[in-house]
Tab-separated table of C-alpha atoms in Angstrom:
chain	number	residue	atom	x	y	z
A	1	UNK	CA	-5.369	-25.984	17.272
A	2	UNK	CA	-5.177	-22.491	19.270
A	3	UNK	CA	-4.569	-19.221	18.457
A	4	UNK	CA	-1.918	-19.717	21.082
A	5	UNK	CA	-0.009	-22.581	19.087
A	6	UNK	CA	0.414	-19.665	16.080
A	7	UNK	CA	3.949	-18.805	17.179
A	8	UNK	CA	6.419	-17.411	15.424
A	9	UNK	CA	8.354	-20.851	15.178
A	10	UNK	CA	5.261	-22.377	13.385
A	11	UNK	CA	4.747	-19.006	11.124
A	12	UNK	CA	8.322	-19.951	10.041
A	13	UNK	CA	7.630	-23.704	9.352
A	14	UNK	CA	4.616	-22.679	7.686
A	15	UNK	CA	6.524	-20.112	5.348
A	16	UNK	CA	8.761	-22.996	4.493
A	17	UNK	CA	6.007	-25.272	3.698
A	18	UNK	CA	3.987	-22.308	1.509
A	19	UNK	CA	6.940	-20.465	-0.364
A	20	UNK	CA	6.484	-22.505	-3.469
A	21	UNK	CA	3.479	-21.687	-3.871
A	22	UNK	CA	3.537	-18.251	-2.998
A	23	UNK	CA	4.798	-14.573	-4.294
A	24	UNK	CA	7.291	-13.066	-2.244
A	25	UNK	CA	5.222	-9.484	-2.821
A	26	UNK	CA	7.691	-6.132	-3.309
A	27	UNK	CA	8.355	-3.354	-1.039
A	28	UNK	CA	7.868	0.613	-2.973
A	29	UNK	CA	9.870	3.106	-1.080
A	30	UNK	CA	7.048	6.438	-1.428
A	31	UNK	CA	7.053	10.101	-0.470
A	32	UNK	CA	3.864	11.259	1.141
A	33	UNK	CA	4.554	14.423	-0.551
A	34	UNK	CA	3.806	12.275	-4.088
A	35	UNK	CA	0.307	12.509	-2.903
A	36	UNK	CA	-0.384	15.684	-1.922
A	37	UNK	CA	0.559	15.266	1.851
A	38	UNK	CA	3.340	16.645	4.341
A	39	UNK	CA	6.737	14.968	3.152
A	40	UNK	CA	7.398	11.482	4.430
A	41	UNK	CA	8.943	8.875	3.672
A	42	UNK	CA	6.919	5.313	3.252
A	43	UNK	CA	7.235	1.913	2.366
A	44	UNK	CA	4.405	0.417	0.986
A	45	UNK	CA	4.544	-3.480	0.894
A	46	UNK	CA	2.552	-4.380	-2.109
A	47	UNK	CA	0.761	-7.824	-1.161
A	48	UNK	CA	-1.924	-6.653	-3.628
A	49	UNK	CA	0.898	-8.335	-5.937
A	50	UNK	CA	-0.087	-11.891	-4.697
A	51	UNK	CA	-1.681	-14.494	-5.967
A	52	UNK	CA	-5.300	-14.260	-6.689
A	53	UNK	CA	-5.029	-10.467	-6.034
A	54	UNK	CA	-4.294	-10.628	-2.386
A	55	UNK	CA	-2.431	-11.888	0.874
A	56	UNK	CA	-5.320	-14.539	1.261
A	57	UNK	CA	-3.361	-16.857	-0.366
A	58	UNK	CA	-1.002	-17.513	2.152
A	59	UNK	CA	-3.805	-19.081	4.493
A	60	UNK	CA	-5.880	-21.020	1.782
A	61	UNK	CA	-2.107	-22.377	0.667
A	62	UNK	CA	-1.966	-23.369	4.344
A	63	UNK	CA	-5.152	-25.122	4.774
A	64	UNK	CA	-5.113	-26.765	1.788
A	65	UNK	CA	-1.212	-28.321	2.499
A	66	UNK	CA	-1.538	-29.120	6.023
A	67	UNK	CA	-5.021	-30.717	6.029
A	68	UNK	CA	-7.009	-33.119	4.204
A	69	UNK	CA	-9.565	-32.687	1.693
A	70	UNK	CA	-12.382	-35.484	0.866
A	71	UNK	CA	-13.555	-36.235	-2.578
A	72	UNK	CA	-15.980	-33.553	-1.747
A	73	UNK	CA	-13.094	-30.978	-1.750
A	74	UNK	CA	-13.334	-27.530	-0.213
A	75	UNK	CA	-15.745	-24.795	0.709
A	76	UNK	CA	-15.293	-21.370	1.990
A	77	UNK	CA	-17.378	-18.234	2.516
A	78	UNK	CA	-16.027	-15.102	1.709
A	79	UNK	CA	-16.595	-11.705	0.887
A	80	UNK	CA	-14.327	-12.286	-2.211
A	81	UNK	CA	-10.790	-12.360	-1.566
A	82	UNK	CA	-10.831	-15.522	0.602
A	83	UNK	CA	-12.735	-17.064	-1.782
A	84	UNK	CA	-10.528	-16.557	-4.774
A	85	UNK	CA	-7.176	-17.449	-3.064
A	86	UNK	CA	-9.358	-20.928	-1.863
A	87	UNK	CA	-10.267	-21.288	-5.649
A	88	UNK	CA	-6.969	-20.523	-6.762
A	89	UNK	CA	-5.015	-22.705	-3.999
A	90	UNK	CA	-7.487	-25.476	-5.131
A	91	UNK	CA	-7.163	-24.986	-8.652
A	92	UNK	CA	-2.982	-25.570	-8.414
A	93	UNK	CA	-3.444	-28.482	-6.080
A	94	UNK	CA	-6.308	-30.277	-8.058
A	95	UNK	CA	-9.055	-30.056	-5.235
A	96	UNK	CA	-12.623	-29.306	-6.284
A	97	UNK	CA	-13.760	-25.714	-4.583
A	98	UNK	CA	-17.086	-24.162	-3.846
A	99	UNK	CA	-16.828	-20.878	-2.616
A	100	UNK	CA	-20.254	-19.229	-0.481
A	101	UNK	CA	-20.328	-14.939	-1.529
A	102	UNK	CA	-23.076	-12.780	0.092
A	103	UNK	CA	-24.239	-10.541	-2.982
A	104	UNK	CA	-22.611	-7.247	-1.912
A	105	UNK	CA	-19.359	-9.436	-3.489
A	106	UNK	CA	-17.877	-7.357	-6.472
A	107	UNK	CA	-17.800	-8.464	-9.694
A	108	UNK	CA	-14.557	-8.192	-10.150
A	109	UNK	CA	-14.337	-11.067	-7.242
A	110	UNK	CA	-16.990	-13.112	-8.740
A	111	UNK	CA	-15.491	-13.151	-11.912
A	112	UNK	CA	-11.805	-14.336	-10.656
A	113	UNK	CA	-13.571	-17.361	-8.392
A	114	UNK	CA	-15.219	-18.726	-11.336
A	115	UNK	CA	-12.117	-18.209	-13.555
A	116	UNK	CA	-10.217	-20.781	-11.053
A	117	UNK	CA	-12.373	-23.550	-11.733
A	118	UNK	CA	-14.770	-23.099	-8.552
A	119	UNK	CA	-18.514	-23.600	-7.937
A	120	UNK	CA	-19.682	-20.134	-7.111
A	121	UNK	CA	-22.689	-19.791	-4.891
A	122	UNK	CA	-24.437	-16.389	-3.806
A	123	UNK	CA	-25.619	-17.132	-0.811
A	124	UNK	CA	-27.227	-14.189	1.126
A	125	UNK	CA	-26.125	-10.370	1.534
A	126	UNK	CA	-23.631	-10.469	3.957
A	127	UNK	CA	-20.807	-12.552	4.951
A	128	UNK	CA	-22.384	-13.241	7.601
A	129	UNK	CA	-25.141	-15.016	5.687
A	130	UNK	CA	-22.453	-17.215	2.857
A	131	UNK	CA	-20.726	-18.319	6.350
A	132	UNK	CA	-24.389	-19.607	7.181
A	133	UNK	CA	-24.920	-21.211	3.536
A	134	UNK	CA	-21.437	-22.851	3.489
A	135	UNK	CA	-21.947	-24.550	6.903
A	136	UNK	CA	-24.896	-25.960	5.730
A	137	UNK	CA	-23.294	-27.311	2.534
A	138	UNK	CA	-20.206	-28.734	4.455
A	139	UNK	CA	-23.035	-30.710	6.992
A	140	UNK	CA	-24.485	-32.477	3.942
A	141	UNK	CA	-21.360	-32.505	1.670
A	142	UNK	CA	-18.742	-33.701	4.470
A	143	UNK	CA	-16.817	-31.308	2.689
A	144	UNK	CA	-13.323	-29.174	3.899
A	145	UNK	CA	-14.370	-25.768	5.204
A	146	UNK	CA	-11.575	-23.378	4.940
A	147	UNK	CA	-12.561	-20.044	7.271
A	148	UNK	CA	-11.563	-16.893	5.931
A	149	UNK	CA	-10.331	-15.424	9.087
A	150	UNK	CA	-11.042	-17.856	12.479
A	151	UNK	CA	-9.002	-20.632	12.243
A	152	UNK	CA	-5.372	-21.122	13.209
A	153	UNK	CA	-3.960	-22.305	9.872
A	154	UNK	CA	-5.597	-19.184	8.498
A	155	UNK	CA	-3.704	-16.890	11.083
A	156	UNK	CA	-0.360	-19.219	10.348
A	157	UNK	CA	-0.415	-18.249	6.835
A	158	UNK	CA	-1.254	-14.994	7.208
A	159	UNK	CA	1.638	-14.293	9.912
A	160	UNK	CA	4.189	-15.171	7.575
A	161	UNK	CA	3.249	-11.673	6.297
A	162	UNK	CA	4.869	-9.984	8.999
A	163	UNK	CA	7.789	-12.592	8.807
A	164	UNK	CA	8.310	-11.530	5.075
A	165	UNK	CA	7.956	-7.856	6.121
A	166	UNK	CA	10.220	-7.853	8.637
A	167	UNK	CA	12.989	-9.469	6.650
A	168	UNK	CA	12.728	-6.736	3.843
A	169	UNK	CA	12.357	-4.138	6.426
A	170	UNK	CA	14.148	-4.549	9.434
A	171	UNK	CA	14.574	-1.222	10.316
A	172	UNK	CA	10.392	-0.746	10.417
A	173	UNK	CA	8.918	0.019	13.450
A	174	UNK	CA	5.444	0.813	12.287
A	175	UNK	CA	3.309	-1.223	10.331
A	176	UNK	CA	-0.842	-0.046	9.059
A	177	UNK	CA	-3.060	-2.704	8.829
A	178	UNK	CA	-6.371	-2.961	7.221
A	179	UNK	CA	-8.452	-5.166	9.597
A	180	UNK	CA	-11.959	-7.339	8.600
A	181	UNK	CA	-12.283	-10.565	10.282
A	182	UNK	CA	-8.460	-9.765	12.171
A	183	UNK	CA	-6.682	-13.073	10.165
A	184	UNK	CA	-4.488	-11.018	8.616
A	185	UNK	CA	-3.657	-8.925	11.543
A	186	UNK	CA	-4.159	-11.772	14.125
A	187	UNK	CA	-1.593	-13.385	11.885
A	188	UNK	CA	1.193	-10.556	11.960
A	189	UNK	CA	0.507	-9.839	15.354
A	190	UNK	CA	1.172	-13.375	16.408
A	191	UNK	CA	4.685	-12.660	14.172
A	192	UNK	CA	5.649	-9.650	15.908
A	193	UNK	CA	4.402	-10.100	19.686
A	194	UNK	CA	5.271	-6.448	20.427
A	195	UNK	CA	8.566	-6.353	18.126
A	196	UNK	CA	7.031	-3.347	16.093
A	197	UNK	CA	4.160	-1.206	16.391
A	198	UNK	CA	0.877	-2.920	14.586
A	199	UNK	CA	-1.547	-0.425	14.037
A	200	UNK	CA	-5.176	-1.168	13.235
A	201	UNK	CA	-7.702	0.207	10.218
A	202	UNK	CA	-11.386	-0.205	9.663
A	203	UNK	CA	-13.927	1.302	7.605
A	204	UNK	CA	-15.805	3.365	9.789
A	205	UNK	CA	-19.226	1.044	8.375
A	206	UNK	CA	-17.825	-2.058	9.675
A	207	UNK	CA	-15.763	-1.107	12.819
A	208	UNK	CA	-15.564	-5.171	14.124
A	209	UNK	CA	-12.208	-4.966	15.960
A	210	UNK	CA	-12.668	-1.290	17.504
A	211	UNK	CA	-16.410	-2.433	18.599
A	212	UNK	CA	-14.725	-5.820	20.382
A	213	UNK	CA	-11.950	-3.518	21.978
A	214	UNK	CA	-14.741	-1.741	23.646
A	215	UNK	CA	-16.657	-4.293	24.884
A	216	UNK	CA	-13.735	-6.626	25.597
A	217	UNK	CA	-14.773	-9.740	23.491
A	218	UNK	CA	-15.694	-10.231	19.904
A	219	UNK	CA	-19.373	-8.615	19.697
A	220	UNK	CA	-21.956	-7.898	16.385
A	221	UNK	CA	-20.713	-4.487	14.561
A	222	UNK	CA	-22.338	-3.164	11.829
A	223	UNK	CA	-20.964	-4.342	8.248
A	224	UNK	CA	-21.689	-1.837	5.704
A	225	UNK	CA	-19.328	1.096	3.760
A	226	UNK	CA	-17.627	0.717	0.625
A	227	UNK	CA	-15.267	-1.946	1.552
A	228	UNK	CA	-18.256	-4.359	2.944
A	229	UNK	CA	-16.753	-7.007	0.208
A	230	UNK	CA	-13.730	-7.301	2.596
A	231	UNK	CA	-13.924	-5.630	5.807
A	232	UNK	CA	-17.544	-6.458	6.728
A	233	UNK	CA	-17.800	-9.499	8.716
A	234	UNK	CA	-20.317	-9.579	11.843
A	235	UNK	CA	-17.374	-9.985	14.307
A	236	UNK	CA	-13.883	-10.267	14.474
A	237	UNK	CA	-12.090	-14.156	14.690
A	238	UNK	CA	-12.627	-15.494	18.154
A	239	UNK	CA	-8.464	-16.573	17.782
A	240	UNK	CA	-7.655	-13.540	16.884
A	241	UNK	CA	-9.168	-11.208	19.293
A	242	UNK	CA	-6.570	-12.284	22.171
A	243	UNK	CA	-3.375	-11.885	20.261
A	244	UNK	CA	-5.172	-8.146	19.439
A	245	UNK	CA	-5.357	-7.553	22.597
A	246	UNK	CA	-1.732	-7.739	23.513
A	247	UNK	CA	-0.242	-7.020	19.924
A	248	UNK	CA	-2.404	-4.746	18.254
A	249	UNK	CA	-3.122	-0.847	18.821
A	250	UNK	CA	-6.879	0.650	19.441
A	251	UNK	CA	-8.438	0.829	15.617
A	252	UNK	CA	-8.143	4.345	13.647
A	253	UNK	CA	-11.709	4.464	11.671
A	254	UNK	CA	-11.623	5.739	8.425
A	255	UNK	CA	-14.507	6.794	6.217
A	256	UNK	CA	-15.619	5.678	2.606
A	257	UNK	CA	-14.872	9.383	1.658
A	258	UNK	CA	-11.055	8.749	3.192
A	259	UNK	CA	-10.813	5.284	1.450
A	260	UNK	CA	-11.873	6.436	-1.490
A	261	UNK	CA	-9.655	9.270	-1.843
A	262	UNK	CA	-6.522	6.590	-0.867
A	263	UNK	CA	-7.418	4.752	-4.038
A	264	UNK	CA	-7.048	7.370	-6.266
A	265	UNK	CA	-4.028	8.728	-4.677
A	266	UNK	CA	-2.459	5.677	-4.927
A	267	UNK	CA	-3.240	5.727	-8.698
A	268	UNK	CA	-2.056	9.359	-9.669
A	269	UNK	CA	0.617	9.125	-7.338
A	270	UNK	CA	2.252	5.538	-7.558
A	271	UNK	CA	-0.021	3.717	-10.485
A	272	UNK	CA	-1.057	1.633	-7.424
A	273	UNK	CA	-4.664	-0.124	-8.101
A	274	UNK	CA	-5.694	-1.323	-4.745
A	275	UNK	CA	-9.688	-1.992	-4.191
A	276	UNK	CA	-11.343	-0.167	-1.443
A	277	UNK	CA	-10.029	-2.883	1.464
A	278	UNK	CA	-6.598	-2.367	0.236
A	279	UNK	CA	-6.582	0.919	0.780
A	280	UNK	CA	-7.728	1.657	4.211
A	281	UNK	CA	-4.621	1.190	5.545
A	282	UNK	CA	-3.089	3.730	3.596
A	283	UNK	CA	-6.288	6.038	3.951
A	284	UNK	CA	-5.394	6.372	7.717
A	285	UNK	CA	-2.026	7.696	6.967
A	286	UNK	CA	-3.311	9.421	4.080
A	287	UNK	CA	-6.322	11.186	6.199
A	288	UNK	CA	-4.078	12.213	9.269
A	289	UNK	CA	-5.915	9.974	11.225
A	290	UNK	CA	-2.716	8.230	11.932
A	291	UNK	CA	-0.005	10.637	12.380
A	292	UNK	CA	4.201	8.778	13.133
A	293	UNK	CA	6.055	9.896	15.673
A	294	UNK	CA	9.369	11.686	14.316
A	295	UNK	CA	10.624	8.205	15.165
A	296	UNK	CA	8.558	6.002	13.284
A	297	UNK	CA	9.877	4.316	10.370
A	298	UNK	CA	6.194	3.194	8.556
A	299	UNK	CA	4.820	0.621	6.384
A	300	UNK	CA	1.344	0.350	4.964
A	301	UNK	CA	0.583	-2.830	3.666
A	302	UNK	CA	-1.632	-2.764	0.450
A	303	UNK	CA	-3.328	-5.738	0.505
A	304	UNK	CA	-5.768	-6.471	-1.824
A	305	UNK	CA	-6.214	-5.222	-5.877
A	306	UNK	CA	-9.683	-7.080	-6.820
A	307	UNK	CA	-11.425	-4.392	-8.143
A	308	UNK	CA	-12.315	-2.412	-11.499
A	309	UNK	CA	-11.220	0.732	-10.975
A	310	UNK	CA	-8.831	0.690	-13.638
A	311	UNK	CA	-10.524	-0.861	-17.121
A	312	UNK	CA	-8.284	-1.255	-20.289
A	313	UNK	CA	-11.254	-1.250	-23.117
């Protein structure tokens, strides 16, 4: 399969086929002004809410129901989210898991894989390196690799998204978009094709999708910054990169500083917990980095909430 078979007719059979196992996440109308910024109006589409602590679920759900695992089950590398929503997806459908992490992997992350039932390896520092260590295991194992990010049922599930976002919000014509590997925004772009403005946001450490928009291809970025445990992949998805092209606008770069501050506005201002990845998006709008035309009706999605910011002790 191709990234140009992820339509928006198979994003809607694969919604179908996922929903039961899935969270249809909530929408939270905001002010800007709530967070000490010009007055605004916001929606932010919580998909921190989902399963496993974030929209990867939708594309592990995917894999898992529209291929076929051996006895030797599945194996993913991940940074963390992907990882969880493999062990959690595997968990419900009674498929063994072992998950690859590089070591920069919180321990928030670490702790929800093993709590699903799955084999957790460290393998390496970066993603780059527990892609490497999974590969090998799924060459001896004959085991199902699920990729976090480059693989067409991956963008499926993730594109149904932007189909769930655009049925709550019609009216949007904006939508922020935190961007790692691109299977999240590969996904919704594949949704949208042009419908509504997608607008891209990476950690100024691992700037994968704004380095491949200057050279023209997927090329080696650096994959560092406080959000390395999900936006820090060597490259952006090979699938994805196309649909980016055509779909997606040039990346705003926010800093650690700027994500950092997003969390904890999100926190005073809303009671949002969102881990550093989560927030980006809503660091760009936050920052002024991304400023809406008078015209713009804007969503931020909040994607992931893996993280112990927040401890109840």
């Amino acid at each position: 399969m191709s990234a140009d078979l992820v339509t928006p007719e198979r994003i809607t059979e694969t919604e179908k086929l996922i929903r039961p196992h899935i969270r249809r996440t909530p929408v939270m109308r905001v002010d800007m002004r709530d967070f000490g910024a010009k007055p605004l109006p916001v929606d932010l589409k919580l998909e921190l809410m989902q399963h496993s602590g974030s929209f990867k679920a939708r594309g592990a759900f995917t894999n898992l129901l529209t291929r076929e695992a051996p006895k030797a089950g599945v194996v993913a590398a991940s940074g963390g989210n992907h990882g969880a929503a493999v062990a959690y997806a595997a968990m419900r459908l009674g498929v063994p898991a072992k998950i690859f992490v590089p070591s920069v992997t919180s321990s928030a992350k670490a702790e929800r894989i093993r709590s699903y039932g799955a084999d957790l390896v460290i393998g390496g520092d970066r993603y780059a390196d527990a892609l490497a260590a999974s590969e090998a295991y799924v060459a001896t194992s004959g085991a199902l690799a699920v990729h976090a990010y480059d693989q067409a049922e991956t963008l499926a599930g993730q594109g149904t998204l932007g189909k769930e976002i655009e049925d709550d919000l019609p009216e949007m014509t904006t939508l922020l978009v935190a961007v790692g590997g691109g299977g999240l925004i590969g996904g919704i772009a594949a949704w949208f094709r042009g419908r509504a403005k997608v607008v891209a946001v990476e950690s100024d450490g691992a700037p994968t999708l704004y380095e491949a928009f200057k050279a023209g291809r997927p090329v080696d970025a650096p994959a560092g910054g406080i959000a390395a445990d999900s936006l820090a992949p060597k490259q952006v998805g090979q699938l994805m990169f196309p649909l980016a092209q055509k779909y997606v606008e040039p990346p705003v770069l926010v800093t650690d500083e700027e994500i950092l501050a997003a969390q904890k506005a999100l926190w005073a201002g809303a009671r949002i917990v969102a881990e550093p990845g989560g927030a980006a998006a809503f660091a760009a709008l936050l920052s002024g980095k991304y400023v809406p035309g008078p015209d713009e009706r804007v969503c931020v999605l909040v994607c992931g909430a893996n993280t112990t910011a927040v401890k109840f002790d």
